[in-house]
N, C-alpha and C. Protein backbone atom coordinates (compact mmCIF):
# COMPACT_ATOMS: atom_id res chain seq x y z
N GLN A 1 10.90 15.05 -7.80
CA GLN A 1 10.80 14.47 -6.47
C GLN A 1 10.86 15.55 -5.42
N VAL A 2 10.20 15.27 -4.32
CA VAL A 2 10.20 16.17 -3.17
C VAL A 2 10.69 15.38 -1.97
N GLN A 3 11.60 15.98 -1.21
CA GLN A 3 12.09 15.37 0.02
C GLN A 3 11.52 16.14 1.21
N LEU A 4 11.08 15.39 2.21
CA LEU A 4 10.52 15.98 3.42
C LEU A 4 11.35 15.51 4.62
N VAL A 5 11.77 16.46 5.44
CA VAL A 5 12.59 16.13 6.62
C VAL A 5 11.94 16.74 7.85
N GLU A 6 11.57 15.86 8.79
CA GLU A 6 10.94 16.31 10.03
C GLU A 6 11.98 16.51 11.13
N SER A 7 11.62 17.35 12.09
CA SER A 7 12.42 17.54 13.29
C SER A 7 11.50 18.03 14.40
N GLY A 8 12.04 17.99 15.63
CA GLY A 8 11.30 18.54 16.75
C GLY A 8 10.68 17.52 17.69
N GLY A 9 10.78 16.24 17.35
CA GLY A 9 10.23 15.24 18.23
C GLY A 9 11.05 15.10 19.50
N GLY A 10 10.53 14.31 20.45
CA GLY A 10 11.27 14.10 21.70
C GLY A 10 10.37 13.55 22.77
N LEU A 11 10.90 13.59 24.00
CA LEU A 11 10.19 13.11 25.19
C LEU A 11 9.62 14.32 25.93
N VAL A 12 8.34 14.25 26.26
CA VAL A 12 7.69 15.36 26.97
C VAL A 12 6.72 14.77 27.99
N GLN A 13 6.53 15.48 29.08
CA GLN A 13 5.58 15.04 30.10
C GLN A 13 4.14 15.33 29.68
N PRO A 14 3.20 14.57 30.20
CA PRO A 14 1.79 14.87 29.91
C PRO A 14 1.45 16.32 30.27
N GLY A 15 0.70 16.97 29.38
CA GLY A 15 0.38 18.37 29.55
C GLY A 15 1.37 19.31 28.92
N GLY A 16 2.49 18.78 28.47
CA GLY A 16 3.53 19.60 27.87
C GLY A 16 3.27 19.90 26.40
N SER A 17 4.26 20.56 25.79
CA SER A 17 4.12 20.99 24.39
C SER A 17 5.37 20.62 23.59
N LEU A 18 5.16 20.44 22.30
CA LEU A 18 6.25 20.25 21.34
C LEU A 18 5.83 20.92 20.04
N ARG A 19 6.82 21.35 19.25
CA ARG A 19 6.54 21.84 17.92
C ARG A 19 7.37 21.05 16.91
N LEU A 20 6.66 20.40 16.01
CA LEU A 20 7.32 19.66 14.94
C LEU A 20 7.47 20.56 13.71
N SER A 21 8.56 20.35 13.00
CA SER A 21 8.81 21.08 11.75
C SER A 21 9.05 20.09 10.64
N CYS A 22 8.70 20.48 9.43
CA CYS A 22 8.95 19.64 8.25
C CYS A 22 9.40 20.56 7.13
N VAL A 23 10.62 20.35 6.67
CA VAL A 23 11.18 21.16 5.59
C VAL A 23 11.13 20.37 4.30
N ALA A 24 10.58 21.00 3.27
CA ALA A 24 10.50 20.37 1.95
C ALA A 24 11.62 20.89 1.06
N SER A 25 12.17 19.99 0.25
CA SER A 25 13.20 20.38 -0.71
C SER A 25 12.98 19.61 -2.00
N GLY A 26 13.67 20.05 -3.04
CA GLY A 26 13.49 19.43 -4.34
C GLY A 26 12.46 20.19 -5.15
N ARG A 27 11.59 19.48 -5.83
CA ARG A 27 10.59 20.11 -6.69
C ARG A 27 9.38 20.55 -5.87
N THR A 28 9.61 21.50 -4.97
CA THR A 28 8.55 21.90 -4.06
C THR A 28 7.42 22.62 -4.76
N GLY A 29 7.66 23.09 -6.00
CA GLY A 29 6.59 23.74 -6.74
C GLY A 29 5.43 22.81 -7.05
N SER A 30 5.69 21.50 -6.96
CA SER A 30 4.63 20.53 -7.24
C SER A 30 3.85 20.15 -5.99
N THR A 31 4.25 20.70 -4.86
CA THR A 31 3.62 20.35 -3.59
C THR A 31 2.55 21.36 -3.23
N TYR A 32 1.37 20.88 -2.93
CA TYR A 32 0.27 21.77 -2.59
C TYR A 32 -0.13 21.58 -1.14
N ALA A 33 -1.06 20.74 -0.87
CA ALA A 33 -1.46 20.53 0.52
C ALA A 33 -0.39 19.74 1.26
N MET A 34 -0.19 20.09 2.53
CA MET A 34 0.76 19.36 3.36
C MET A 34 0.10 19.04 4.70
N GLY A 35 0.67 18.06 5.38
CA GLY A 35 0.06 17.69 6.64
C GLY A 35 0.89 16.69 7.42
N TRP A 36 0.22 16.09 8.41
CA TRP A 36 0.88 15.14 9.31
C TRP A 36 0.01 13.91 9.53
N PHE A 37 0.68 12.77 9.60
CA PHE A 37 0.09 11.52 10.05
C PHE A 37 0.88 11.08 11.28
N ARG A 38 0.37 10.09 11.99
CA ARG A 38 1.11 9.49 13.09
C ARG A 38 0.81 8.01 13.15
N GLN A 39 1.78 7.28 13.72
CA GLN A 39 1.63 5.84 13.85
C GLN A 39 2.13 5.41 15.21
N ALA A 40 1.23 4.92 16.03
CA ALA A 40 1.59 4.39 17.35
C ALA A 40 1.95 2.91 17.21
N PRO A 41 2.71 2.37 18.15
CA PRO A 41 3.10 0.95 18.08
C PRO A 41 1.90 0.03 17.96
N GLY A 42 1.94 -0.85 16.98
CA GLY A 42 0.87 -1.81 16.80
C GLY A 42 -0.40 -1.27 16.17
N LYS A 43 -0.36 -0.01 15.73
CA LYS A 43 -1.55 0.60 15.14
C LYS A 43 -1.29 1.06 13.71
N GLU A 44 -2.38 1.33 13.00
CA GLU A 44 -2.27 1.84 11.65
C GLU A 44 -1.82 3.31 11.66
N ARG A 45 -1.19 3.72 10.58
CA ARG A 45 -0.84 5.14 10.43
C ARG A 45 -2.14 5.93 10.23
N GLU A 46 -2.31 6.99 11.00
CA GLU A 46 -3.55 7.74 10.96
C GLU A 46 -3.32 9.22 10.68
N PHE A 47 -4.30 9.84 10.06
CA PHE A 47 -4.26 11.26 9.75
C PHE A 47 -4.33 12.09 11.03
N VAL A 48 -3.55 13.19 11.05
CA VAL A 48 -3.57 14.11 12.18
C VAL A 48 -4.08 15.48 11.76
N ALA A 49 -3.44 16.09 10.77
CA ALA A 49 -3.82 17.45 10.37
C ALA A 49 -3.31 17.72 8.95
N ALA A 50 -3.97 18.68 8.29
CA ALA A 50 -3.54 19.09 6.95
C ALA A 50 -3.79 20.58 6.78
N ILE A 51 -3.05 21.17 5.83
CA ILE A 51 -3.18 22.60 5.58
C ILE A 51 -3.09 22.85 4.08
N SER A 52 -3.90 23.79 3.61
CA SER A 52 -3.94 24.10 2.18
C SER A 52 -2.67 24.82 1.74
N GLN A 53 -2.49 24.92 0.44
CA GLN A 53 -1.27 25.51 -0.10
C GLN A 53 -1.09 26.94 0.37
N ASN A 54 -2.17 27.71 0.48
CA ASN A 54 -2.05 29.10 0.91
C ASN A 54 -2.08 29.27 2.42
N GLY A 55 -2.21 28.16 3.15
CA GLY A 55 -2.17 28.21 4.60
C GLY A 55 -3.44 28.67 5.27
N ILE A 56 -4.49 28.89 4.52
CA ILE A 56 -5.72 29.45 5.08
C ILE A 56 -6.65 28.37 5.61
N ILE A 57 -6.74 27.26 4.92
CA ILE A 57 -7.68 26.20 5.29
C ILE A 57 -6.94 25.06 5.97
N THR A 58 -7.48 24.61 7.09
CA THR A 58 -6.87 23.52 7.83
C THR A 58 -7.92 22.47 8.18
N SER A 59 -7.46 21.27 8.46
CA SER A 59 -8.33 20.21 8.94
C SER A 59 -7.59 19.39 9.96
N TYR A 60 -8.34 18.82 10.91
CA TYR A 60 -7.75 18.05 12.00
C TYR A 60 -8.59 16.82 12.29
N THR A 61 -7.93 15.79 12.80
CA THR A 61 -8.67 14.68 13.33
C THR A 61 -9.25 15.08 14.69
N ASP A 62 -10.40 14.53 15.05
CA ASP A 62 -11.11 14.98 16.25
C ASP A 62 -10.27 14.91 17.53
N PRO A 63 -9.48 13.85 17.76
CA PRO A 63 -8.75 13.77 19.04
C PRO A 63 -7.75 14.90 19.29
N VAL A 64 -7.35 15.63 18.25
CA VAL A 64 -6.35 16.68 18.45
C VAL A 64 -6.92 18.08 18.32
N LYS A 65 -8.18 18.19 17.95
CA LYS A 65 -8.79 19.51 17.79
C LYS A 65 -8.74 20.30 19.10
N GLY A 66 -8.33 21.55 18.99
CA GLY A 66 -8.22 22.40 20.17
C GLY A 66 -6.88 22.27 20.88
N ARG A 67 -6.08 21.27 20.52
CA ARG A 67 -4.76 21.07 21.16
C ARG A 67 -3.62 21.25 20.17
N PHE A 68 -3.82 20.83 18.92
CA PHE A 68 -2.77 20.92 17.90
C PHE A 68 -3.12 22.02 16.91
N THR A 69 -2.07 22.68 16.39
CA THR A 69 -2.25 23.70 15.37
C THR A 69 -1.24 23.47 14.26
N ILE A 70 -1.74 23.37 13.03
CA ILE A 70 -0.86 23.23 11.87
C ILE A 70 -0.72 24.59 11.20
N SER A 71 0.49 24.88 10.72
CA SER A 71 0.74 26.13 10.02
C SER A 71 1.86 25.89 9.01
N ARG A 72 2.07 26.86 8.14
CA ARG A 72 3.15 26.70 7.15
C ARG A 72 3.73 28.06 6.81
N ASP A 73 4.99 28.03 6.39
CA ASP A 73 5.71 29.20 5.91
C ASP A 73 6.23 28.84 4.52
N ASN A 74 5.52 29.29 3.50
CA ASN A 74 5.90 28.90 2.14
C ASN A 74 7.23 29.50 1.71
N ALA A 75 7.61 30.62 2.29
CA ALA A 75 8.90 31.22 1.95
C ALA A 75 10.05 30.32 2.41
N LYS A 76 9.78 29.50 3.43
CA LYS A 76 10.79 28.58 3.95
C LYS A 76 10.49 27.13 3.59
N ASP A 77 9.44 26.90 2.79
CA ASP A 77 9.04 25.53 2.42
C ASP A 77 8.93 24.65 3.66
N THR A 78 8.30 25.19 4.69
CA THR A 78 8.23 24.49 5.97
C THR A 78 6.79 24.46 6.49
N VAL A 79 6.41 23.32 7.04
CA VAL A 79 5.13 23.17 7.71
C VAL A 79 5.40 22.80 9.17
N TYR A 80 4.57 23.31 10.05
CA TYR A 80 4.74 23.11 11.48
C TYR A 80 3.52 22.41 12.09
N LEU A 81 3.76 21.73 13.19
CA LEU A 81 2.67 21.19 13.98
C LEU A 81 2.95 21.54 15.44
N GLN A 82 2.20 22.51 15.96
CA GLN A 82 2.31 22.88 17.36
C GLN A 82 1.38 21.99 18.16
N MET A 83 1.95 21.25 19.11
CA MET A 83 1.19 20.29 19.90
C MET A 83 1.19 20.72 21.36
N ASN A 84 0.04 21.06 21.88
CA ASN A 84 -0.11 21.48 23.27
C ASN A 84 -0.96 20.47 24.03
N SER A 85 -0.90 20.56 25.35
CA SER A 85 -1.70 19.68 26.22
C SER A 85 -1.54 18.22 25.80
N LEU A 86 -0.31 17.81 25.61
CA LEU A 86 -0.04 16.46 25.11
C LEU A 86 -0.48 15.40 26.11
N LYS A 87 -0.95 14.28 25.55
CA LYS A 87 -1.43 13.15 26.33
C LYS A 87 -0.60 11.92 25.97
N SER A 88 -0.66 10.92 26.84
CA SER A 88 0.09 9.70 26.57
C SER A 88 -0.35 9.05 25.25
N GLU A 89 -1.62 9.20 24.91
CA GLU A 89 -2.12 8.60 23.67
C GLU A 89 -1.63 9.32 22.42
N ASP A 90 -0.95 10.45 22.58
CA ASP A 90 -0.34 11.13 21.44
C ASP A 90 1.03 10.53 21.09
N THR A 91 1.51 9.62 21.91
CA THR A 91 2.79 8.98 21.64
C THR A 91 2.74 8.21 20.33
N ALA A 92 3.66 8.53 19.43
CA ALA A 92 3.67 7.92 18.10
C ALA A 92 4.87 8.46 17.32
N VAL A 93 5.11 7.83 16.19
CA VAL A 93 6.01 8.42 15.20
C VAL A 93 5.15 9.33 14.32
N TYR A 94 5.58 10.57 14.16
CA TYR A 94 4.84 11.55 13.37
C TYR A 94 5.52 11.72 12.02
N TYR A 95 4.71 11.61 10.97
CA TYR A 95 5.20 11.68 9.60
C TYR A 95 4.65 12.91 8.89
N CYS A 96 5.53 13.64 8.26
CA CYS A 96 5.12 14.74 7.38
C CYS A 96 4.65 14.15 6.06
N ALA A 97 3.64 14.77 5.48
CA ALA A 97 3.06 14.26 4.24
C ALA A 97 2.75 15.41 3.30
N ALA A 98 2.83 15.14 2.00
CA ALA A 98 2.54 16.16 1.01
C ALA A 98 1.77 15.56 -0.16
N ARG A 99 0.89 16.37 -0.70
CA ARG A 99 0.10 15.95 -1.85
C ARG A 99 0.30 16.94 -2.98
N THR A 100 0.15 16.46 -4.19
CA THR A 100 0.33 17.31 -5.37
C THR A 100 -0.99 17.91 -5.84
N ILE A 101 -2.05 17.75 -5.05
CA ILE A 101 -3.30 18.46 -5.30
C ILE A 101 -3.70 19.17 -4.02
N ASN A 102 -4.41 20.28 -4.16
CA ASN A 102 -4.71 21.13 -3.02
C ASN A 102 -6.02 20.70 -2.35
N VAL A 103 -6.03 19.49 -1.82
CA VAL A 103 -7.19 18.94 -1.12
C VAL A 103 -6.74 18.57 0.28
N ILE A 104 -7.48 19.01 1.30
CA ILE A 104 -7.02 18.76 2.67
C ILE A 104 -8.00 17.94 3.49
N TYR A 105 -9.12 17.51 2.90
CA TYR A 105 -10.10 16.75 3.66
C TYR A 105 -10.07 15.28 3.27
N ASN A 106 -10.41 14.44 4.25
CA ASN A 106 -10.55 13.00 4.00
C ASN A 106 -9.26 12.38 3.48
N TRP A 107 -8.15 12.77 4.06
CA TRP A 107 -6.87 12.18 3.64
C TRP A 107 -6.80 10.72 4.03
N ARG A 108 -6.27 9.92 3.12
CA ARG A 108 -5.95 8.52 3.37
C ARG A 108 -4.48 8.30 3.06
N ARG A 109 -3.91 7.24 3.61
CA ARG A 109 -2.49 6.98 3.35
C ARG A 109 -2.21 6.89 1.86
N GLU A 110 -3.11 6.25 1.12
CA GLU A 110 -2.87 6.02 -0.30
C GLU A 110 -2.97 7.30 -1.13
N ASP A 111 -3.45 8.40 -0.51
CA ASP A 111 -3.55 9.67 -1.22
C ASP A 111 -2.24 10.46 -1.21
N ILE A 112 -1.31 10.07 -0.36
CA ILE A 112 -0.10 10.86 -0.14
C ILE A 112 0.92 10.61 -1.24
N ASN A 113 1.49 11.70 -1.76
CA ASN A 113 2.51 11.59 -2.81
C ASN A 113 3.92 11.52 -2.25
N TYR A 114 4.15 12.21 -1.12
CA TYR A 114 5.48 12.23 -0.53
C TYR A 114 5.39 12.08 0.99
N TRP A 115 6.34 11.34 1.56
CA TRP A 115 6.41 11.12 3.00
C TRP A 115 7.77 11.54 3.53
N GLY A 116 7.77 12.01 4.78
CA GLY A 116 9.03 12.18 5.49
C GLY A 116 9.42 10.88 6.16
N GLN A 117 10.56 10.89 6.83
CA GLN A 117 11.08 9.67 7.45
C GLN A 117 10.49 9.43 8.84
N GLY A 118 9.85 10.45 9.41
CA GLY A 118 9.22 10.30 10.72
C GLY A 118 10.06 10.83 11.86
N THR A 119 9.39 11.31 12.89
CA THR A 119 10.06 11.77 14.11
C THR A 119 9.26 11.26 15.30
N GLN A 120 9.98 10.72 16.29
CA GLN A 120 9.32 10.09 17.44
C GLN A 120 8.86 11.16 18.44
N VAL A 121 7.61 11.03 18.88
CA VAL A 121 7.08 11.85 19.97
C VAL A 121 6.64 10.90 21.08
N THR A 122 7.21 11.08 22.26
CA THR A 122 6.87 10.24 23.41
C THR A 122 6.36 11.12 24.53
N VAL A 123 5.14 10.83 24.98
CA VAL A 123 4.54 11.59 26.08
C VAL A 123 4.46 10.67 27.28
N SER A 124 5.29 10.96 28.29
CA SER A 124 5.38 10.08 29.45
C SER A 124 5.93 10.84 30.64
N SER A 125 5.48 10.45 31.83
CA SER A 125 6.02 11.05 33.04
C SER A 125 7.17 10.23 33.58
């Protein structure tokens, strides 16, 4: 089993920035691609970004391209999501996700092997 713990959420004004972190523990050797989903009130959980096991290849959903950056530090078993130029529509609970295969494109909820508990991000003035 792999446990994922997110941190870094909070309240930020439009145009501001936040950095989310997700620390993996347990059998992390079985974890390859990692990423983030988000779920806004009344909406489905949606893919945000993913990163390959070696940190070289990334993918993003179109609404966050150019504003969000995903990265990872394998020595610390940690993945990050740097969020800049935040908008009110970015308000959601953000979930860390991990897969046991090194595929980062076309992620669906049912493809995820491990989930974090979520961290709230609220963008409001």
